[in-house]
PDB file of C-alpha atoms and ligand atoms in Angstrom:
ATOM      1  CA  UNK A   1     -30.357  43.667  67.843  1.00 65.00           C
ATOM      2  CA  UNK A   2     -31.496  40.493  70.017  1.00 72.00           C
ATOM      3  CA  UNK A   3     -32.388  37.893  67.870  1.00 80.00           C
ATOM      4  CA  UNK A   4     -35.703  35.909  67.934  1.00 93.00           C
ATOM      5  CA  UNK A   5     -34.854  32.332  68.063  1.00 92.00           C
ATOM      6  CA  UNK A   6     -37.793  31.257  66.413  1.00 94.00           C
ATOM      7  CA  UNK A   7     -37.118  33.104  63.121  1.00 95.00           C
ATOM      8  CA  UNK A   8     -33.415  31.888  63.462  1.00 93.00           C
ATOM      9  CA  UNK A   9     -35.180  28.185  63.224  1.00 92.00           C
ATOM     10  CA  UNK A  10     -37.905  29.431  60.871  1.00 94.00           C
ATOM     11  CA  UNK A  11     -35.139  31.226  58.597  1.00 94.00           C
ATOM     12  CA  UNK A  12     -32.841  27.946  58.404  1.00 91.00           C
ATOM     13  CA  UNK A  13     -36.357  25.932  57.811  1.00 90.00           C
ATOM     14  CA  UNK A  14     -38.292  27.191  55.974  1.00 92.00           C
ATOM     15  CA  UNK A  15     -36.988  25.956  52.390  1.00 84.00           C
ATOM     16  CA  UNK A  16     -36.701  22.324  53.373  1.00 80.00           C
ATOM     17  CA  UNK A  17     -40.385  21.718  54.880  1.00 80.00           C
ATOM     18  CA  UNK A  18     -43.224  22.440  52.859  1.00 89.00           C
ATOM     19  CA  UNK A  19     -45.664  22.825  55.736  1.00 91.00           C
ATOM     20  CA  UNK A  20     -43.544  25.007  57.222  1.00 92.00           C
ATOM     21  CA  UNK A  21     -43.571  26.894  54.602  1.00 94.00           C
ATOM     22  CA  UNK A  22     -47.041  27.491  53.407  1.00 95.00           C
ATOM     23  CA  UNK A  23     -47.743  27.839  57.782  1.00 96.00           C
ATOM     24  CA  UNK A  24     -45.683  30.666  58.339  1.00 96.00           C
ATOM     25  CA  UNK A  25     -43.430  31.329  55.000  1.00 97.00           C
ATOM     26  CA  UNK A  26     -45.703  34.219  54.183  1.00 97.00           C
ATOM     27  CA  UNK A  27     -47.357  35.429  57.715  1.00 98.00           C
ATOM     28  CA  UNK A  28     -45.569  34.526  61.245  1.00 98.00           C
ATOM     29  CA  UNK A  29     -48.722  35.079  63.541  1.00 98.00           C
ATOM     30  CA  UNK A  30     -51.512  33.509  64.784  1.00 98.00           C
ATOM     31  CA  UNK A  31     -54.609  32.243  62.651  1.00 98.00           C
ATOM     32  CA  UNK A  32     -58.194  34.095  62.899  1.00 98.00           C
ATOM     33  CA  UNK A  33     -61.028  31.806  62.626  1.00 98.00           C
ATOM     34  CA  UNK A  34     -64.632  33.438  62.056  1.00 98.00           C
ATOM     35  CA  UNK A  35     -66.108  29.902  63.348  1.00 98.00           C
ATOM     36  CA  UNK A  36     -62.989  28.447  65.482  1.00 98.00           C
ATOM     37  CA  UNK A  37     -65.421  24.906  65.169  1.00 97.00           C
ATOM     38  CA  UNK A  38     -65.237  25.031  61.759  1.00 97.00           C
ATOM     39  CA  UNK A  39     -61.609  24.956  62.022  1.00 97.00           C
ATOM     40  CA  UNK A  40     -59.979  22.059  59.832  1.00 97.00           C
ATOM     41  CA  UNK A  41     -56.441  22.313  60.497  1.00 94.00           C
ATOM     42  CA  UNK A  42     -55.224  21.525  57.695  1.00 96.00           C
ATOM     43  CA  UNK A  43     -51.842  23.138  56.273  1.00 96.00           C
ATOM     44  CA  UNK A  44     -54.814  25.304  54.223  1.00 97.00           C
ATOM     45  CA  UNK A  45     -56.896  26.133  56.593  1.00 98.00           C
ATOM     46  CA  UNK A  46     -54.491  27.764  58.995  1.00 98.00           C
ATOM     47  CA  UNK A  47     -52.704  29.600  55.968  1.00 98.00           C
ATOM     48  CA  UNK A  48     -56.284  30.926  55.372  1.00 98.00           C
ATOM     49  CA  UNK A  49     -56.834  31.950  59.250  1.00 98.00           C
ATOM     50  CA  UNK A  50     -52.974  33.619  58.960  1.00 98.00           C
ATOM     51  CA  UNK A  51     -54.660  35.688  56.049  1.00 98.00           C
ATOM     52  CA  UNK A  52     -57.746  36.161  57.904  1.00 98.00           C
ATOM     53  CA  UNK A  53     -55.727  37.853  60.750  1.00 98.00           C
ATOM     54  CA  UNK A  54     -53.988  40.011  58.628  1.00 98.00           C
ATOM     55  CA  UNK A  55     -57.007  41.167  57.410  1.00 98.00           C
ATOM     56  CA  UNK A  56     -58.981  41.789  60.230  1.00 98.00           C
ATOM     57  CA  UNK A  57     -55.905  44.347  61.397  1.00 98.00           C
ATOM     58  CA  UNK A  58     -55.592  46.194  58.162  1.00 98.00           C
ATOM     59  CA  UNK A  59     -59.861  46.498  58.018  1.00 98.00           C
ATOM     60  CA  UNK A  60     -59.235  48.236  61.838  1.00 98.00           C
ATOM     61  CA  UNK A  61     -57.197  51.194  60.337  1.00 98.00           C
ATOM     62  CA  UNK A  62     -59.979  50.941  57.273  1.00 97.00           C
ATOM     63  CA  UNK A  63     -57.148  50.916  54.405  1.00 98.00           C
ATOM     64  CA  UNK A  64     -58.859  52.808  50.984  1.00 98.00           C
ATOM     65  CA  UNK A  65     -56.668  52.611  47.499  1.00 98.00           C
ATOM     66  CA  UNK A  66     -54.184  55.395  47.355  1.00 98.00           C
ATOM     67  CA  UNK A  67     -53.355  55.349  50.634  1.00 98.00           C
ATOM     68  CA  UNK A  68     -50.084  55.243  52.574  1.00 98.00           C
ATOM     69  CA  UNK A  69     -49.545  52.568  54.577  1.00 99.00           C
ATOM     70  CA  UNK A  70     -46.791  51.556  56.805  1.00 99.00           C
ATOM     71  CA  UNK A  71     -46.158  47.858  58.296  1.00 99.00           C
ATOM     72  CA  UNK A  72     -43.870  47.776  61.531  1.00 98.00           C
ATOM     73  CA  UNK A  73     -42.465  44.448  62.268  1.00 98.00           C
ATOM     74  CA  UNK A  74     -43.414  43.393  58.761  1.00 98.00           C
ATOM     75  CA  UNK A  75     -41.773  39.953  59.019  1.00 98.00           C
ATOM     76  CA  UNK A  76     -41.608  38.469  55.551  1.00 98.00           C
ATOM     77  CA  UNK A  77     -44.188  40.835  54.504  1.00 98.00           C
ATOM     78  CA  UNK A  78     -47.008  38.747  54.445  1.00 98.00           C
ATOM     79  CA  UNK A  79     -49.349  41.828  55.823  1.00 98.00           C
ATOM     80  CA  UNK A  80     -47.872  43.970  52.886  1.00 98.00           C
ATOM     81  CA  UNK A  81     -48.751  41.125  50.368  1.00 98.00           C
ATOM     82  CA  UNK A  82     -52.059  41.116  51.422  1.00 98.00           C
ATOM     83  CA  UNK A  83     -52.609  44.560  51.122  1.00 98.00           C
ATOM     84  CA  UNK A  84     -50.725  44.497  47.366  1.00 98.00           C
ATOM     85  CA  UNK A  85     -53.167  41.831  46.661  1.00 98.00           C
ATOM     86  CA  UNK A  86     -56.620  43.515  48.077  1.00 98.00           C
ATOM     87  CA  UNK A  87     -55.987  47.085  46.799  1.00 98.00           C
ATOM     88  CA  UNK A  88     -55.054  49.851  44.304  1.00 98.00           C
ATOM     89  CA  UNK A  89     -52.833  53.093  43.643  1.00 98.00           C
ATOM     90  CA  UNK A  90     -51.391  52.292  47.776  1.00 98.00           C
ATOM     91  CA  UNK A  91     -47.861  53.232  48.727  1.00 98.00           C
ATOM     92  CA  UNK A  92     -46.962  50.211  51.250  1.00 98.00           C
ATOM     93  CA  UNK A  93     -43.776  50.223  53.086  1.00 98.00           C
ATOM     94  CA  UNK A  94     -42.609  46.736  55.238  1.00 98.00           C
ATOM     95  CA  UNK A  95     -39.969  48.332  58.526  1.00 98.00           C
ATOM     96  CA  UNK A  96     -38.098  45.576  60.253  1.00 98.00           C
ATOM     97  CA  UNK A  97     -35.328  45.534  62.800  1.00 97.00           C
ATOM     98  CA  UNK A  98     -34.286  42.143  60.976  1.00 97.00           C
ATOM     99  CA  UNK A  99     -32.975  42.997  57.471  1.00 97.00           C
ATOM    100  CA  UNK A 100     -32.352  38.707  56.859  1.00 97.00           C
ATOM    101  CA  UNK A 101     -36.574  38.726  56.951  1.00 98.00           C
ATOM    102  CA  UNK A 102     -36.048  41.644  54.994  1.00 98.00           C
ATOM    103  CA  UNK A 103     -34.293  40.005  51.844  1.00 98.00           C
ATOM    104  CA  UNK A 104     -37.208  37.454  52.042  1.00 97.00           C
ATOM    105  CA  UNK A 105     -39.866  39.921  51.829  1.00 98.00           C
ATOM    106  CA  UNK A 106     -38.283  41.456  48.792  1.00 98.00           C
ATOM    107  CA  UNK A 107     -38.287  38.341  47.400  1.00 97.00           C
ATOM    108  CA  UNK A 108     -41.877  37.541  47.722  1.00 96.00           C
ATOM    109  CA  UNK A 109     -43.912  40.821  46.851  1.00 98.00           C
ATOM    110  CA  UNK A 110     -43.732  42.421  43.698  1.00 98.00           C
ATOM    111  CA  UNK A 111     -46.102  45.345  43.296  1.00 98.00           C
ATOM    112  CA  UNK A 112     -49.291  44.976  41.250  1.00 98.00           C
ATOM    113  CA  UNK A 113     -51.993  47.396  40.931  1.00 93.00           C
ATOM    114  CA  UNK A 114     -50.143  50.704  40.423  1.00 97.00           C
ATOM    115  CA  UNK A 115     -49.123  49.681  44.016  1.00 98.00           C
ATOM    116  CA  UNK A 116     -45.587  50.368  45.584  1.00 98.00           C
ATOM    117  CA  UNK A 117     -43.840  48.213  47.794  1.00 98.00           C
ATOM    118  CA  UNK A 118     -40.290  49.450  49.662  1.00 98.00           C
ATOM    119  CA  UNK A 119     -39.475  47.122  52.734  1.00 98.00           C
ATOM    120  CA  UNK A 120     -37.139  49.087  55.161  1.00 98.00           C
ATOM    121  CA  UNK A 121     -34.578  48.016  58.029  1.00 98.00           C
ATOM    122  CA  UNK A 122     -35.133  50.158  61.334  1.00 98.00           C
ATOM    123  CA  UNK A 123     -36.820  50.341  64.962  1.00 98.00           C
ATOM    124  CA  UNK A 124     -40.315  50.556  65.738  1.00 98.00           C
ATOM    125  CA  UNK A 125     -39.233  52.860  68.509  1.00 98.00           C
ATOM    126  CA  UNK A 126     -37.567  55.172  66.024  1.00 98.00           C
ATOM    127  CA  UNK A 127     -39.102  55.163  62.837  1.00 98.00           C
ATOM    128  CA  UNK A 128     -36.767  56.575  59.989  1.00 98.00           C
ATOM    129  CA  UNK A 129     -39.670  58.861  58.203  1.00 98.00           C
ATOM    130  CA  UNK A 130     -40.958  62.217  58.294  1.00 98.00           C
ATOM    131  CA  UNK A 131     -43.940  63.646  60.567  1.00 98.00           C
ATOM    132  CA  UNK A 132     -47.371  63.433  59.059  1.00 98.00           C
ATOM    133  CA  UNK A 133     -46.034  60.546  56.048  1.00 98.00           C
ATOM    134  CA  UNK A 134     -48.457  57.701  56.167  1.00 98.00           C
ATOM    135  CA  UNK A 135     -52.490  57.612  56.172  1.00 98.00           C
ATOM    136  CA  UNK A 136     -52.175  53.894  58.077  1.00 98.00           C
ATOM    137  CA  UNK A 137     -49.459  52.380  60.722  1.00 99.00           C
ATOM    138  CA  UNK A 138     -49.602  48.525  60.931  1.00 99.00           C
ATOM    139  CA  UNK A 139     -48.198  46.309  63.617  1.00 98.00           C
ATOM    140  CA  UNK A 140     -49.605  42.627  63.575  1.00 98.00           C
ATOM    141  CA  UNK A 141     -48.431  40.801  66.297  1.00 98.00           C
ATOM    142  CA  UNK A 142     -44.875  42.228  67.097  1.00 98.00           C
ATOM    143  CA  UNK A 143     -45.795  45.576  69.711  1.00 98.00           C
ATOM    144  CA  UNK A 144     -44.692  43.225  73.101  1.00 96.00           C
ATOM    145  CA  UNK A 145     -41.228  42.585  70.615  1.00 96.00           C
ATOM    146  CA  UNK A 146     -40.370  46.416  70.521  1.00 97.00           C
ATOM    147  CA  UNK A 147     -38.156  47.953  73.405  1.00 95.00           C
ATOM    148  CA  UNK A 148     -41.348  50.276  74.489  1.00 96.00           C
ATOM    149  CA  UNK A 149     -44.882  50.491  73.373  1.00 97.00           C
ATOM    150  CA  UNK A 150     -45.090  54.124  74.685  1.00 97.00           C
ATOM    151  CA  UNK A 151     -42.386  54.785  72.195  1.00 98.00           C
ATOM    152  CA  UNK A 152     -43.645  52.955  69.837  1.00 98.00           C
ATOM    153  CA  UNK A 153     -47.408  54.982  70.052  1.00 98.00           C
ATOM    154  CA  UNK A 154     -45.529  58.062  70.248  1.00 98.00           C
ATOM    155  CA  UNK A 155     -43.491  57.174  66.652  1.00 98.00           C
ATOM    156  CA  UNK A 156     -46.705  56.503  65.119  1.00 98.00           C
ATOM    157  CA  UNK A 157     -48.796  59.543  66.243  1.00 98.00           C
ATOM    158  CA  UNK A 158     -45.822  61.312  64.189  1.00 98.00           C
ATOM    159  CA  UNK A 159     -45.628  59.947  61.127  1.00 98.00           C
ATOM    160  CA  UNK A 160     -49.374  59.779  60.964  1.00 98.00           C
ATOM    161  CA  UNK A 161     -51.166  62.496  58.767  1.00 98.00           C
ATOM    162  CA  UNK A 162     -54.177  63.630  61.198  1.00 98.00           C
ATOM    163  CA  UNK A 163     -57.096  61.583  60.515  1.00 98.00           C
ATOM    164  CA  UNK A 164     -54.681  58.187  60.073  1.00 98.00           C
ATOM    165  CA  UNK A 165     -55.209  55.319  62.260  1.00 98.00           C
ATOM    166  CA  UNK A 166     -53.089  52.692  63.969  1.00 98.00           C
ATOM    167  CA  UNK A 167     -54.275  49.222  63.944  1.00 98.00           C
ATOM    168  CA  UNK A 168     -52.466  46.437  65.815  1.00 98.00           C
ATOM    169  CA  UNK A 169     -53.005  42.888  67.276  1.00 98.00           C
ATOM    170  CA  UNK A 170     -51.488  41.893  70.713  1.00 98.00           C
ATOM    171  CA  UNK A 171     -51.642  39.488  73.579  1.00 96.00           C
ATOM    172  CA  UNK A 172     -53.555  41.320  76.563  1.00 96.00           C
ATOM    173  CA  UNK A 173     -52.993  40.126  79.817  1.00 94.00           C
ATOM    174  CA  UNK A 174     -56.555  39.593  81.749  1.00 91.00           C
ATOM    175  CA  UNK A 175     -57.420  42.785  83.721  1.00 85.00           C
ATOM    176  CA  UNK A 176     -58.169  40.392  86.511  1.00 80.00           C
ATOM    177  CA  UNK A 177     -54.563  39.396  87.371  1.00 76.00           C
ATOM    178  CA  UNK A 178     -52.192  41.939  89.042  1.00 69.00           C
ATOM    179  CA  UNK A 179     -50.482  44.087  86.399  1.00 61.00           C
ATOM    180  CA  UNK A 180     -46.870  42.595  87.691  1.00 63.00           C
ATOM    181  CA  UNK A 181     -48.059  38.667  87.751  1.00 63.00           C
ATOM    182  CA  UNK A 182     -46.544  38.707  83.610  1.00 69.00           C
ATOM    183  CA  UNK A 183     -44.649  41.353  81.827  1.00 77.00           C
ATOM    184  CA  UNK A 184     -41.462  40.763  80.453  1.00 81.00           C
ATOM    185  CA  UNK A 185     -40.305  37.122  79.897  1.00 82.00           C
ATOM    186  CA  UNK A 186     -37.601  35.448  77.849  1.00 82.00           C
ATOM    187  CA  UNK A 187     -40.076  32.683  76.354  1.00 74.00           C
ATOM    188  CA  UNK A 188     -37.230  30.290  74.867  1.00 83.00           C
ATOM    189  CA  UNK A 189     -38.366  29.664  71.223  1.00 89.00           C
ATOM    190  CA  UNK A 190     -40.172  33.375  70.863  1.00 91.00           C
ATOM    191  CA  UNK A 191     -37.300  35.447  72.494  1.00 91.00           C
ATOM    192  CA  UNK A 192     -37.832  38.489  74.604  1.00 91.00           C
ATOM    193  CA  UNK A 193     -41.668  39.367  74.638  1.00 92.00           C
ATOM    194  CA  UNK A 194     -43.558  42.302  77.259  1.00 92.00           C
ATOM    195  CA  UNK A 195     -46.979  40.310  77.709  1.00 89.00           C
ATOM    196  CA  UNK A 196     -47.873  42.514  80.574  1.00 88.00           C
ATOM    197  CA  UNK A 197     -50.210  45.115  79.109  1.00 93.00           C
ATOM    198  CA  UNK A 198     -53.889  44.919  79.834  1.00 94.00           C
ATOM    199  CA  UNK A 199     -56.745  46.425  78.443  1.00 95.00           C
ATOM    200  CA  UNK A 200     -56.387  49.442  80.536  1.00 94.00           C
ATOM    201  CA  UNK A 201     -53.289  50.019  79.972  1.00 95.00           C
ATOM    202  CA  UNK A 202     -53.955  50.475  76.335  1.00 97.00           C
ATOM    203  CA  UNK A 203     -56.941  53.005  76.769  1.00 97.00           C
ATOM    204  CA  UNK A 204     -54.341  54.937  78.848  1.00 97.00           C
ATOM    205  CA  UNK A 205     -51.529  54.809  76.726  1.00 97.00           C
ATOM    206  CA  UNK A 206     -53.691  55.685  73.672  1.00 98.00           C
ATOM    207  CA  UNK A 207     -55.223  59.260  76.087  1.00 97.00           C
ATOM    208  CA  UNK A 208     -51.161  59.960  76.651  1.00 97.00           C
ATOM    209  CA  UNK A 209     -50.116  59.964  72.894  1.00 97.00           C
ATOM    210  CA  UNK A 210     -53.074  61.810  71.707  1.00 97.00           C
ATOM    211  CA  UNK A 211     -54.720  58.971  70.165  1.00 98.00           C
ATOM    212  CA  UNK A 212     -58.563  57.953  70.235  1.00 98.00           C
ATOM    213  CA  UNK A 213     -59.641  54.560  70.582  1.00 98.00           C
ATOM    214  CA  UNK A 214     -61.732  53.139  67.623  1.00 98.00           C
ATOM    215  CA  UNK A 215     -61.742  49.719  67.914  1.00 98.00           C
ATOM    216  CA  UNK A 216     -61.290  47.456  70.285  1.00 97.00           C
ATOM    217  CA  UNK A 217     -62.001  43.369  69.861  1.00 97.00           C
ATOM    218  CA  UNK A 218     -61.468  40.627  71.942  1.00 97.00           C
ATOM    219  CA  UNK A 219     -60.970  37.993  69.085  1.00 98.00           C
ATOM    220  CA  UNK A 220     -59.107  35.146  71.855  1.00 97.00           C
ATOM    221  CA  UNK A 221     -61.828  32.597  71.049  1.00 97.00           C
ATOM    222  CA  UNK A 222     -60.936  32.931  67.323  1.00 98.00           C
ATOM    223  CA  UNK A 223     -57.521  32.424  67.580  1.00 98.00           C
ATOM    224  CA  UNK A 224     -57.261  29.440  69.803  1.00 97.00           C
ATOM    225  CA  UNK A 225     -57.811  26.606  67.114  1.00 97.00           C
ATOM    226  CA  UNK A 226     -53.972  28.229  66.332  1.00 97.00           C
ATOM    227  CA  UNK A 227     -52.356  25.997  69.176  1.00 96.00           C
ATOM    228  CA  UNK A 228     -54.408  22.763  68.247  1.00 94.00           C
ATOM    229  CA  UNK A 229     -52.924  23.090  64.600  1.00 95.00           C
ATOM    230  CA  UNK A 230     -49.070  24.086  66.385  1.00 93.00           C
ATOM    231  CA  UNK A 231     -49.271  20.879  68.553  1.00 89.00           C
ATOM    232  CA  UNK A 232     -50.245  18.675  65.000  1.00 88.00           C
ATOM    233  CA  UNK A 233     -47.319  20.471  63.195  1.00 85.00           C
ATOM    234  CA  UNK A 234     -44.724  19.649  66.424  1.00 81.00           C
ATOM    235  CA  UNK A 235     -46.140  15.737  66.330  1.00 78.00           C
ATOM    236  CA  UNK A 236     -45.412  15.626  62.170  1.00 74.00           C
ATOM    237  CA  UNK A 237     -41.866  14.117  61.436  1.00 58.00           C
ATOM    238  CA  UNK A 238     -39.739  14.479  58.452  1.00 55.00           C
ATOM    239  CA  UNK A 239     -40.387  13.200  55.683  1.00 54.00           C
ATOM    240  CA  UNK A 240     -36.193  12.282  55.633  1.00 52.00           C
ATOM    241  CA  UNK A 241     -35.845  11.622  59.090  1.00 55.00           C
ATOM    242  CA  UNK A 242     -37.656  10.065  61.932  1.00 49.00           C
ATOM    243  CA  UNK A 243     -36.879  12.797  64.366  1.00 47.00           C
ATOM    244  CA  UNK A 244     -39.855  15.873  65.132  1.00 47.00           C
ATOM    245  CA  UNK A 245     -39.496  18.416  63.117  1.00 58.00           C
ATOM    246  CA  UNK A 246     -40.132  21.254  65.819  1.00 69.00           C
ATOM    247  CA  UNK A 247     -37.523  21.871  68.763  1.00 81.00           C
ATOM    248  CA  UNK A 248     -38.385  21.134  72.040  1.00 86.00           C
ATOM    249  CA  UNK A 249     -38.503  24.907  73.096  1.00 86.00           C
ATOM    250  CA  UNK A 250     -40.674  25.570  70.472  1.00 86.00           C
ATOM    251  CA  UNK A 251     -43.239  23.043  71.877  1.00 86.00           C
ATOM    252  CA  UNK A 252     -42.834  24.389  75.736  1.00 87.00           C
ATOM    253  CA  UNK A 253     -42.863  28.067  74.475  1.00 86.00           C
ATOM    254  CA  UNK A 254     -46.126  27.403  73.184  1.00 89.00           C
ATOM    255  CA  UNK A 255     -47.551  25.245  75.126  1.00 90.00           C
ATOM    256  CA  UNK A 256     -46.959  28.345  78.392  1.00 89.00           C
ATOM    257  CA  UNK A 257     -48.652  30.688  76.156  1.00 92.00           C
ATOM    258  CA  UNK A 258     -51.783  27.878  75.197  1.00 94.00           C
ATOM    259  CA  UNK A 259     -52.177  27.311  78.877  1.00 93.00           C
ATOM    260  CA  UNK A 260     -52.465  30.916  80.253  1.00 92.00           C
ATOM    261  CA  UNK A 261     -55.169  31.762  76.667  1.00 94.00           C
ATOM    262  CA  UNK A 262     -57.071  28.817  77.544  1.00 94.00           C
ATOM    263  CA  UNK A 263     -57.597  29.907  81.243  1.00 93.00           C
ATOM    264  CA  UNK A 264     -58.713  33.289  79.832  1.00 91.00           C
ATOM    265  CA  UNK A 265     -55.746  34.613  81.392  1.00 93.00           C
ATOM    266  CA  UNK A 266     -54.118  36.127  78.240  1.00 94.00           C
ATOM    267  CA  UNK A 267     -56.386  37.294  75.597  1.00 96.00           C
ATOM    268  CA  UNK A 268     -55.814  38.159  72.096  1.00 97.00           C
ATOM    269  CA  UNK A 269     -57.140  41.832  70.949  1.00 98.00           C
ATOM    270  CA  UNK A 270     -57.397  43.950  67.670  1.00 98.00           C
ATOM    271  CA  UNK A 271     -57.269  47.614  68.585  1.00 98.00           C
ATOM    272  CA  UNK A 272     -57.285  50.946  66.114  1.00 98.00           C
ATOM    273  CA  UNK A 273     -56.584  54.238  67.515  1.00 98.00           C
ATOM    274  CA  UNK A 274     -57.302  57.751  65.470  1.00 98.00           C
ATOM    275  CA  UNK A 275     -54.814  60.256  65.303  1.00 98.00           C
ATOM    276  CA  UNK A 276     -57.632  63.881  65.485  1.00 98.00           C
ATOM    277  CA  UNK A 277     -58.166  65.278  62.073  1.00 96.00           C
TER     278      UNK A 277
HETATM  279  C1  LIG B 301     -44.528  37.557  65.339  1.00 73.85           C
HETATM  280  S1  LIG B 301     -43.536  38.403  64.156  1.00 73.85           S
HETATM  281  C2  LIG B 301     -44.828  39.171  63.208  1.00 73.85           C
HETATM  282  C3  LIG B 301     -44.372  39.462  61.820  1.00 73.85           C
HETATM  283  C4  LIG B 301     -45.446  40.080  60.916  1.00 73.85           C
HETATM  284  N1  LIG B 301     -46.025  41.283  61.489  1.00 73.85           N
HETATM  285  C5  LIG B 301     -46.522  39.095  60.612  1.00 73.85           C
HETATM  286  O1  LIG B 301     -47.616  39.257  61.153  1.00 73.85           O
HETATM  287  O2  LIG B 301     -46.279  38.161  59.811  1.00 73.85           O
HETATM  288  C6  LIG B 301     -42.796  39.773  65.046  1.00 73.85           C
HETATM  289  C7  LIG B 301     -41.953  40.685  64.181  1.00 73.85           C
HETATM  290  O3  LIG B 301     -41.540  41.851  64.926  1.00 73.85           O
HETATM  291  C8  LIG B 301     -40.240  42.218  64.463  1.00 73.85           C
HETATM  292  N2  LIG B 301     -39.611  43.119  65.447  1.00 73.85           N
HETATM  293  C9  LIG B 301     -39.214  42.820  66.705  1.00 73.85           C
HETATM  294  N3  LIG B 301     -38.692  43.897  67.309  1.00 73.85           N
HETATM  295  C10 LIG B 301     -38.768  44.930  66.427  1.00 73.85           C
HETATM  296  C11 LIG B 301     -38.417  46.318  66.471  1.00 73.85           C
HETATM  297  N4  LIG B 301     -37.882  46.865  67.564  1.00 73.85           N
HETATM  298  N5  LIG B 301     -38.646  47.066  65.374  1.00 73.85           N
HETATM  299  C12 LIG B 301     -39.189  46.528  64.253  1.00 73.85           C
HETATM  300  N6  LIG B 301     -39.555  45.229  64.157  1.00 73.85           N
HETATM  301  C13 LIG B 301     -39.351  44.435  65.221  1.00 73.85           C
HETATM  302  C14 LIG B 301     -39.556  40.874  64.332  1.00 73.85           C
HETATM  303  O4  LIG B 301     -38.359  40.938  63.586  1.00 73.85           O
HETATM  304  C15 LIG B 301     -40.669  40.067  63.650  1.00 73.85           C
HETATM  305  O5  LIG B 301     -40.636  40.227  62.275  1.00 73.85           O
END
């Protein structure tokens, strides 16, 4: 397994800055803000938006108590806490290729709720459970991490029951650029990422695996008060030292990605797909 530098930093971080923590100890994506002007960015406010995000996913595949739900790329399991938090009687299972986020996630969600909660080591591209398993598959931010998002589809039309939806956030690259203008780049700070998929290309992927397409939602404008509250965290020093507390990749990684969102050339989508009853 390639490793993502920025959970190598956030891993060897996280315990010694309390921002950093309560930013991205529980969810590592981007924030969802209902009213992106309303935005505060304060350490709060974006934990809120992290939640938010989270939420608006898991409300795509429209999670019910008792169900099963699986969350690929679970990261420290913020998703699954969520879900242990919102619901009742649901068997919840965290899959990561990274078993260090792994022994993090354990550590943070205990079940409530006549809930379950198992967090598993493995591929999104070859999941290690049975056909027709879970009622929901989850993948917030992670699908342009995985090796192949045909594969990926393919996995989860599997070990869906019929009836069960996928529901998954992504960066989409702008139908108006030629498909091969991004695809897949070695970002420095976020590691290996496929940012090439478009719209399109997800309402044809989702006809190949069998899939039908129930939601769709361009939330970019939502999430972009996420790189205003990035560039205030990268500014903050220490509290010990008088040096930034963000690497230098980690503030020209982000600022690539800010600049192709803000000229609407990568936009940020919630999609849920239907596997027929
Ligand atoms: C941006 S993080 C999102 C984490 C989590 N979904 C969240 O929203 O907090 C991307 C995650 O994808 C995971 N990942 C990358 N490649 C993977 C693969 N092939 N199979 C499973 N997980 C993978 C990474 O380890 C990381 O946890």
């Amino acid at each position: 397994m390639k490793k993502l530098p920025y959970f190598d930093y956030l891993l060897a971080s996280l315990n010694e800055n309390n921002d950093l923590e309560k930013s991205f100890g529980r969810h590592v994506h981007w924030g969802y803000w209902e009213t992106p002007k309303l935005a505060t960015l304060s350490v709060d406010d974006f934990a809120q938006a992290a939640e938010n995000l989270s939420q608006l996913v898991f409300n795509a595949a429209d999670v019910k108590d008792g169900q099963s739900v699986l969350d690929v790329g679970c990261g420290f399991g913020g998703t699954i806490a969520s879900l242990n938090e919102t619901h009742r009687g649901l068997r919840l299972v965290g899959l990561n290729i990274d078993e260090r986020q792994l022994e993090r996630a354990r550590q943070q969600v205990e079940a409530i709720e006549n809930n379950t909660v198992e967090f598993q080591q493995g591929d999104a591209c070859a999941l290690p459970f049975a056909d027709n398993s879970f009622d929901v598959v989850l993948a917030v931010e992670c699908i342009f991490h995985f090796p192949s998002r045909e594969k990926f589809f393919n996995e989860a039309f599997r070990v869906l029951k019929p009836g069960g939806y996928l529901a998954l956030s992504d960066f989409v690259l702008s139908s108006l650029l030629p498909s091969r203008s991004l695809g897949k780049v070695n970002n420095g700070f976020f590691g290996d990422c496929d940012i090439g998929y478009t719209k399109e290309k997800y309402y044809a992927l989702a006809k190949e695996s069998n899939f039908s397409l129930c939601v769709d939602k361009d939330i970019t404008k939502n999430t972009l008060p996420t790189y205003n509250y990035l560039r205030s965290m990268f500014i903050k020093k220490d509290q010990n030292k008088s040096r930034p507390s963000s690497p230098m990749t980690a503030v020209l990684s982000t600022l690539a990605i800010e600049v192709v969102s803000r000229l609407n050339l990568l936009k940020y989508y919630v999609f849920s797909f239907q596997k027929p009853r």
